[in-house]
Tab-separated table of C-alpha atoms and ligand atoms in Angstrom:
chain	number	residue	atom	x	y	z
H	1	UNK	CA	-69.838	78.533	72.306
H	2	UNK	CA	-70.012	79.334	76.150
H	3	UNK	CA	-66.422	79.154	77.945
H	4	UNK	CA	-66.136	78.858	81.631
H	5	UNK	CA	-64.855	81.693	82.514
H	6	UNK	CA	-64.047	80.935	86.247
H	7	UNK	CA	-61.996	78.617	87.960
H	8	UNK	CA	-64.648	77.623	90.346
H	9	UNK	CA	-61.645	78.302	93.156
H	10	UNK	CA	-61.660	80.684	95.821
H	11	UNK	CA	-57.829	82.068	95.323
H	12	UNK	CA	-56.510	83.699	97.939
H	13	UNK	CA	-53.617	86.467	97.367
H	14	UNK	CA	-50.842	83.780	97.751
H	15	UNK	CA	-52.512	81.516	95.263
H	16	UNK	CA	-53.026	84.244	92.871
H	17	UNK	CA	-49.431	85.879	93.215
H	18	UNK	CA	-48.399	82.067	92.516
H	19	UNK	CA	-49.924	81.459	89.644
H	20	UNK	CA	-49.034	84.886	88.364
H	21	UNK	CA	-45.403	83.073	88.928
H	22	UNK	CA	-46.173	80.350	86.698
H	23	UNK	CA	-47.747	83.059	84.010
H	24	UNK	CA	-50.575	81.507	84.285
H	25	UNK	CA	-53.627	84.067	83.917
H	26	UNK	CA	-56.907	83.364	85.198
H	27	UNK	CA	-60.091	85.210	85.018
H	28	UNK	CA	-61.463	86.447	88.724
H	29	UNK	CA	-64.637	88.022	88.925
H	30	UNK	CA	-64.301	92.092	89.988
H	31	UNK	CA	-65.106	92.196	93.803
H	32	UNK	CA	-64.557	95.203	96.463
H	33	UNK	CA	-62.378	93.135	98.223
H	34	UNK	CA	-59.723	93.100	95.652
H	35	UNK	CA	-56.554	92.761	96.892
H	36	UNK	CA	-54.677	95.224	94.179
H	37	UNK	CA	-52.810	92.843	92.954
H	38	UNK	CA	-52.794	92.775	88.723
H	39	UNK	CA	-56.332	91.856	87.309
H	40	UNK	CA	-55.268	89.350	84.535
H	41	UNK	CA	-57.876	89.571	81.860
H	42	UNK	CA	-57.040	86.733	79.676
H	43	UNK	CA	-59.355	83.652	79.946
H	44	UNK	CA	-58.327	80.036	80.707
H	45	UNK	CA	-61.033	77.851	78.887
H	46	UNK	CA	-61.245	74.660	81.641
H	47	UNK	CA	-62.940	71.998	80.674
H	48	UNK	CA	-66.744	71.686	81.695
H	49	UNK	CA	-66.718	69.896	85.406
H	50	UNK	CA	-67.060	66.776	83.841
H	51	UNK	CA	-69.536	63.953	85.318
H	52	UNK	CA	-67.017	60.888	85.528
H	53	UNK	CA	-67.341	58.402	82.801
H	54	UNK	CA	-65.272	55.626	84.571
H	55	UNK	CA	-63.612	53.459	82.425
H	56	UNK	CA	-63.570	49.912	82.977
H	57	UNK	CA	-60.599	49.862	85.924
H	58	UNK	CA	-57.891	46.914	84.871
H	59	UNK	CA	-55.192	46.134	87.456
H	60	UNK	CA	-51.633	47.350	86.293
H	61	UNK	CA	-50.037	44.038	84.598
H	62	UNK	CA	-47.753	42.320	86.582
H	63	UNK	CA	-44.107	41.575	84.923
H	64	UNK	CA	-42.194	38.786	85.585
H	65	UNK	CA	-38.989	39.454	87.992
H	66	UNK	CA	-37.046	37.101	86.251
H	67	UNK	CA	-33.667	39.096	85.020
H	68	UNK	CA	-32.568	37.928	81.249
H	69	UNK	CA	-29.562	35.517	82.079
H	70	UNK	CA	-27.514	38.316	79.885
H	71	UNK	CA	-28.450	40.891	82.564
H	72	UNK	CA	-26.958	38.587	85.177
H	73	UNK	CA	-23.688	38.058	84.074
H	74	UNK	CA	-23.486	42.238	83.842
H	75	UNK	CA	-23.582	42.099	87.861
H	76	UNK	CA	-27.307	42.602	87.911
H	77	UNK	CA	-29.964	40.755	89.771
H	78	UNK	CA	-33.409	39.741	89.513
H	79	UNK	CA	-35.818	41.676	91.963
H	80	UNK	CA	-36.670	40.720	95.290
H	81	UNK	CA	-39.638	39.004	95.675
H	82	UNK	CA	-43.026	39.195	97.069
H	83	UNK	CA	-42.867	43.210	96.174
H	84	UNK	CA	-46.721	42.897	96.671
H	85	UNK	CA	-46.286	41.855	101.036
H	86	UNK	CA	-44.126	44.455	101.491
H	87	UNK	CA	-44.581	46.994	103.681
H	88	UNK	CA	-43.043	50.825	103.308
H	89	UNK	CA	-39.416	50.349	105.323
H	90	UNK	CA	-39.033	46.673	102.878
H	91	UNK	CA	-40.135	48.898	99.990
H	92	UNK	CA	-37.855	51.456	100.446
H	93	UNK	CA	-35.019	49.132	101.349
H	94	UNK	CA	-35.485	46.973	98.517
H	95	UNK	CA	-35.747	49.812	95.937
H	96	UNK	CA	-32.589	50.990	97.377
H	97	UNK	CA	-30.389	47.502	97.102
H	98	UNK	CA	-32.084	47.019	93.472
H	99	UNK	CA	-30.179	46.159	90.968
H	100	UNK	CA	-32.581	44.656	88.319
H	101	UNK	CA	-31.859	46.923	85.236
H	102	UNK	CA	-28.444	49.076	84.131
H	103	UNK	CA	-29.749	51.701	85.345
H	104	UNK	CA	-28.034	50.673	88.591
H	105	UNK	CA	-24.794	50.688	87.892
H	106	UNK	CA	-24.849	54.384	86.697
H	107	UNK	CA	-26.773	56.038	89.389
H	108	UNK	CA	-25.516	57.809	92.713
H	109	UNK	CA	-28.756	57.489	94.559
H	110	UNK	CA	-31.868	55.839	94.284
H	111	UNK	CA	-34.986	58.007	94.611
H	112	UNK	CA	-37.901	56.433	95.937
H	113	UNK	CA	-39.816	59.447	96.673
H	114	UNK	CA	-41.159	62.062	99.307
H	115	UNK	CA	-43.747	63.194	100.985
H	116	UNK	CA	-46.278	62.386	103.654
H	117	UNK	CA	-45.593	58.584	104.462
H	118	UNK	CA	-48.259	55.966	105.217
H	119	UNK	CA	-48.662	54.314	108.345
H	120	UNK	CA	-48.932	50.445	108.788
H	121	UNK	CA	-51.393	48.720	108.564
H	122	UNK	CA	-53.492	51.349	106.105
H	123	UNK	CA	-57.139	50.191	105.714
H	124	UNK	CA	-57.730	54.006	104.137
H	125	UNK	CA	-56.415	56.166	101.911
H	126	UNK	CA	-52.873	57.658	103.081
H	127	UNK	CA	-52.469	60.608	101.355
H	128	UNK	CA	-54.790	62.781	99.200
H	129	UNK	CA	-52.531	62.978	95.841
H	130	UNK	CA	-49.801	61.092	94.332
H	131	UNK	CA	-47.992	62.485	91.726
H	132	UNK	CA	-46.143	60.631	89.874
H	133	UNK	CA	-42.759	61.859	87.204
H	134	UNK	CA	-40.833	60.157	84.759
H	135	UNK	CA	-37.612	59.500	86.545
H	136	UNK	CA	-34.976	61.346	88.443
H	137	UNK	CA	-32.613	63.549	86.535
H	138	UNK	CA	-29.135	65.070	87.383
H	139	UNK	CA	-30.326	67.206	90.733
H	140	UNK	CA	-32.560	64.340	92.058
H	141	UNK	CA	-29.975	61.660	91.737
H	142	UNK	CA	-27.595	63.772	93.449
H	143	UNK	CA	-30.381	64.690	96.310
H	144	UNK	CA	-31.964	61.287	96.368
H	145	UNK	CA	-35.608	62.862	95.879
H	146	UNK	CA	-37.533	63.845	93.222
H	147	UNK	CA	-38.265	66.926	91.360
H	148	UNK	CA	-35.870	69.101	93.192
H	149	UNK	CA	-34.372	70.964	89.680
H	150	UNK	CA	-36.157	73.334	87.852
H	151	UNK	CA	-39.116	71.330	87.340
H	152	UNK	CA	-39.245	70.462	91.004
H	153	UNK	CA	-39.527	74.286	91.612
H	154	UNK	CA	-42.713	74.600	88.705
H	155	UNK	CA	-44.131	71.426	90.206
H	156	UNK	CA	-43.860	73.138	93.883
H	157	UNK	CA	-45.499	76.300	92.283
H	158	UNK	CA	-48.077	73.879	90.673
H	159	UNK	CA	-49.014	72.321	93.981
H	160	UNK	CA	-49.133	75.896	96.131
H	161	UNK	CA	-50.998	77.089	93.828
H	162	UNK	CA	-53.783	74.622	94.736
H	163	UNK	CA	-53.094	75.097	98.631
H	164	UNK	CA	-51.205	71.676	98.783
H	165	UNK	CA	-47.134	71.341	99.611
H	166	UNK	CA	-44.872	67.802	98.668
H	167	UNK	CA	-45.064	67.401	102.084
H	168	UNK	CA	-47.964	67.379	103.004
H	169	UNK	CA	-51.332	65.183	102.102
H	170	UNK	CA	-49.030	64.561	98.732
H	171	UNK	CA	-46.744	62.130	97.888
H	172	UNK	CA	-44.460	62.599	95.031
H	173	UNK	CA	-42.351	59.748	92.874
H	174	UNK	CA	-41.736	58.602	89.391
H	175	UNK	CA	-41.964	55.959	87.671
H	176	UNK	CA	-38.082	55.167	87.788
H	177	UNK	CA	-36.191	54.792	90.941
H	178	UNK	CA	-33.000	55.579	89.233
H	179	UNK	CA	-31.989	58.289	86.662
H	180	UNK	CA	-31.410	57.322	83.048
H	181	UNK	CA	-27.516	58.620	81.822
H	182	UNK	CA	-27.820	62.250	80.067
H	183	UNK	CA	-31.595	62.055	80.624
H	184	UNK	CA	-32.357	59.569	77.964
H	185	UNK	CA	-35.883	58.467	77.715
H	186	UNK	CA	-36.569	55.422	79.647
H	187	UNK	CA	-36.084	52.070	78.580
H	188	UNK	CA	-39.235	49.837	78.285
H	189	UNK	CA	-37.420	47.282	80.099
H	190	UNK	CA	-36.459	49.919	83.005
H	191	UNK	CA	-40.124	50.455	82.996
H	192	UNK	CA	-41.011	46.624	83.015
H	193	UNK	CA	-38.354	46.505	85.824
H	194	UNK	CA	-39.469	49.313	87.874
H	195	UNK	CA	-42.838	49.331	87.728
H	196	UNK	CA	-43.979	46.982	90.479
H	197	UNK	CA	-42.260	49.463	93.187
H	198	UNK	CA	-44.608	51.936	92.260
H	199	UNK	CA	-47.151	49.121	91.962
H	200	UNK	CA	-46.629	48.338	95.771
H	201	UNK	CA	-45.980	52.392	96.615
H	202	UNK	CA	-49.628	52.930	95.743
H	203	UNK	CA	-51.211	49.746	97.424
H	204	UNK	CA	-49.622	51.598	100.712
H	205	UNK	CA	-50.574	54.859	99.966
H	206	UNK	CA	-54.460	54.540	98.877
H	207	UNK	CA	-54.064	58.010	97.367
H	208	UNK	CA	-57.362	59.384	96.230
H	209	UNK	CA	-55.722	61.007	93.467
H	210	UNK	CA	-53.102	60.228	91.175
H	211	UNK	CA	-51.899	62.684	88.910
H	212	UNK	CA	-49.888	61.066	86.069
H	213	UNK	CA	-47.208	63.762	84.895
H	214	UNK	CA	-45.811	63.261	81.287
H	215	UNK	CA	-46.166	60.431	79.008
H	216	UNK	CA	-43.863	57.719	80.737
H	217	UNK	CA	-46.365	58.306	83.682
H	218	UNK	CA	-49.384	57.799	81.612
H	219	UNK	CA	-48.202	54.974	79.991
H	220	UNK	CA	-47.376	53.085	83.618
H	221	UNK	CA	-50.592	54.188	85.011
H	222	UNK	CA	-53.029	53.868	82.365
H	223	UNK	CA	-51.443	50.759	80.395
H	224	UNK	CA	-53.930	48.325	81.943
H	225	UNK	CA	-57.151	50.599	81.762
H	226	UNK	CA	-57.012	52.307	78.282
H	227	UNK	CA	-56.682	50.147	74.911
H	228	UNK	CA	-52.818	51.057	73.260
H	229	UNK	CA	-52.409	54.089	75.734
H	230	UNK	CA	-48.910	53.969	74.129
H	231	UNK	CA	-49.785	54.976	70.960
H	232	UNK	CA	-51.928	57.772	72.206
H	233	UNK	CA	-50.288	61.272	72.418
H	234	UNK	CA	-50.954	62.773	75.940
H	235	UNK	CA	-53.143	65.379	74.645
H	236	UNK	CA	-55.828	62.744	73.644
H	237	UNK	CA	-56.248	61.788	77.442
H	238	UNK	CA	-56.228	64.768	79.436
H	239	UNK	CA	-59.178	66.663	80.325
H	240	UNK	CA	-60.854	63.298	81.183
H	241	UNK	CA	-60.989	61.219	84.513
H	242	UNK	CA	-59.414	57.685	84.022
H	243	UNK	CA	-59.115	55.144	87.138
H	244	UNK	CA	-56.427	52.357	87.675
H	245	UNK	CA	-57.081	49.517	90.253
H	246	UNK	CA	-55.313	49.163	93.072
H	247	UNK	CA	-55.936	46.760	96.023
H	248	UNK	CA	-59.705	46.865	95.210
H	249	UNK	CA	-60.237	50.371	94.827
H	250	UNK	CA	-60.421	52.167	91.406
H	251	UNK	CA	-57.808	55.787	91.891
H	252	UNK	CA	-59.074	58.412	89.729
H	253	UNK	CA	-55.920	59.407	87.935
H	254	UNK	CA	-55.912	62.543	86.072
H	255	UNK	CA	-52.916	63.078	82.729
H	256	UNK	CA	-51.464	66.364	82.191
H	257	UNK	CA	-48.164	67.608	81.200
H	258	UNK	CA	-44.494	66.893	82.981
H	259	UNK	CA	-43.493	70.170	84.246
H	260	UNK	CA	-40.360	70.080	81.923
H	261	UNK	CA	-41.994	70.130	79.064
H	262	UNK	CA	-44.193	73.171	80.434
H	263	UNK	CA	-40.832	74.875	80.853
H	264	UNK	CA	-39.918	74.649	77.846
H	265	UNK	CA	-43.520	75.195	76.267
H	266	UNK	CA	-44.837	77.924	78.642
H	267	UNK	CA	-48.274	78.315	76.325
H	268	UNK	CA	-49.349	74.908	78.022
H	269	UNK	CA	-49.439	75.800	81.562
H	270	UNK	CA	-52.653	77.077	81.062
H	271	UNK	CA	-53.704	73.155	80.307
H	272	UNK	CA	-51.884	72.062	82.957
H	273	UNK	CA	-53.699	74.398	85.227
H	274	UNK	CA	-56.532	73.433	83.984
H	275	UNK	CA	-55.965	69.712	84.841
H	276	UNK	CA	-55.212	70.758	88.232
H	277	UNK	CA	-58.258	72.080	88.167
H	278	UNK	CA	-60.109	68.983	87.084
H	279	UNK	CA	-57.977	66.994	89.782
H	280	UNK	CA	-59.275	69.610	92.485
H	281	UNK	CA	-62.950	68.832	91.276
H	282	UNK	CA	-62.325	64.923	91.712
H	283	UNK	CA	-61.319	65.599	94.760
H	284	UNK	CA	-63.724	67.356	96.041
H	285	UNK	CA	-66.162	65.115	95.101
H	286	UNK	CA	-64.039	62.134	96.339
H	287	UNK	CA	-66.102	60.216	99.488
R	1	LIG	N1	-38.468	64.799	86.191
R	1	LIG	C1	-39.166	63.765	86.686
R	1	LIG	O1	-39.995	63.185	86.020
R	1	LIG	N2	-38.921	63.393	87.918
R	1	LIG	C2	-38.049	63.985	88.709
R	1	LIG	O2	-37.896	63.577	89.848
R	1	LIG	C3	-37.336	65.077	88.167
R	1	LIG	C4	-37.555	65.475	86.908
């Protein structure tokens, strides 16, 4: 069985040094200009640069913004409408004032995001990859933006590793605005409720990219597209090229793992890299 043995990537020092950070090894050919830093011998098997097999694109389903009457009487309200006309400022301002799920009435900051912003009116795409978490945790709903804890710092590795920064050509958000108490799983009724923000985030944005992290991720993006995504386990639908629609355009989005659970399984980074890798290759080839 042939593996490839080579990223394909021209690493420079700082890229390498990074991903010697996230102990990720990867195979570079012997050359005279060597740097001296470590040669890592170990192999990371990517996946062959695959042709895309584009799967029929669905639009993400649109929920109803009608709060049970329950809900109400707990001091929560339905969600604003017409999520779909607004533009980034409304966006942001409505995410902040929601109060559509209990999720509000626990959290100390909303966090819509960060990153390179679109301008209005966008007729192209915005920014060159969105990635997109799970929800904010303890450090990000203090902050108000995402992935600043520990994972923040292995997603920030992650993206300089591939010559990118969250600030710029990348936007970064989650799937929930607000953080779950003790870092529960989310609700499928937070999801139901949140959803349409980041619906409308990447309508504005046009990213050419998406990079779903984790499951909750993969489950938003891909629910439309790919038949009981929610019964798959994330392993089943990385390595591959999936699309979701959005305002008439079908975004690549590529699955890998949330950076927690790399942290916690460091034998997987190697996957993950390998993703990135993928991603980088869609990219590339992106018009
Ligand atoms: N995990 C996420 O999915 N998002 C964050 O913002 C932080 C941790």
């Amino acid at each position: 069985m042939s593996m490839t043995p080579s990223t394909g990537l021209n690493l420079d020092a700082r890229q390498r040094a990074m991903l010697q950070a996230m102990h990720i090894k990867v195979w570079q050919p012997d050359s005279p200009a060597d740097d001296g830093l470590a040669t890592p011998t170990a192999l990371v098997a990517l996946p062959a640069p695959a042709a895309p097999l584009p799967r029929v694109p669905v639009s993400l389903p649109a929920v109803p913004s009608s709060t049970p009457p329950a809900a109400a009487q707990a001091g929560l309200s339905p969600r604003p409408d017409g999520i779909d006309q607004m533009d980034w400022p409304t966006l942001a301002q409505a995410v902040s004032g929601c109060r559509a799920c209990g999720l509000c009435e626990s959290r100390k900051n909303t966090v819509f995001g960060v990153g390179q912003l679109p301008v209005a009116p966008a007729t192209s795409p915005q920014v060159d990859w969105l990635i997109v978490g799970e929800a904010p945790g303890e450090n990000e709903d203090l902050a108000g933006e995402p992935f600043v804890g520990q994972a923040g710092k292995l997603l920030d590795n992650m993206l300089r590793a591939i010559g990118l920064d969250r600030h710029n050509k990348v936007y970064i958000a989650n799937v929930l605005k607000c953080r779950p108490p003790v870092n529960r799983n989310p609700e499928p009724h937070e999801v139901a409720q949140c959803t349409p923000y980041l619906r409308r985030q990447i309508e504005l944005l046009q990213p050419k990219i998406i990079l779903a992290m984790g499951r909750f991720a993969m489950n938003a993006l891909l629910d439309a597209s790919v038949p009981e995504v929610h019964k798959l386990p994330l392993g089943k639908l990385r390595g591959q090229i999936h699309h979701c629609q959005s305002a008439g355009r079908a975004v690549p989005v590529i699955v890998t793992y949330h950076p927690a659970y790399l942290l916690r399984n460091l034998p997987e980074k190697a996957k993950a890299w390998a993703d990135l890798c993928l991603a980088l290759d869609v990219m590339r080839r992106a018009p």
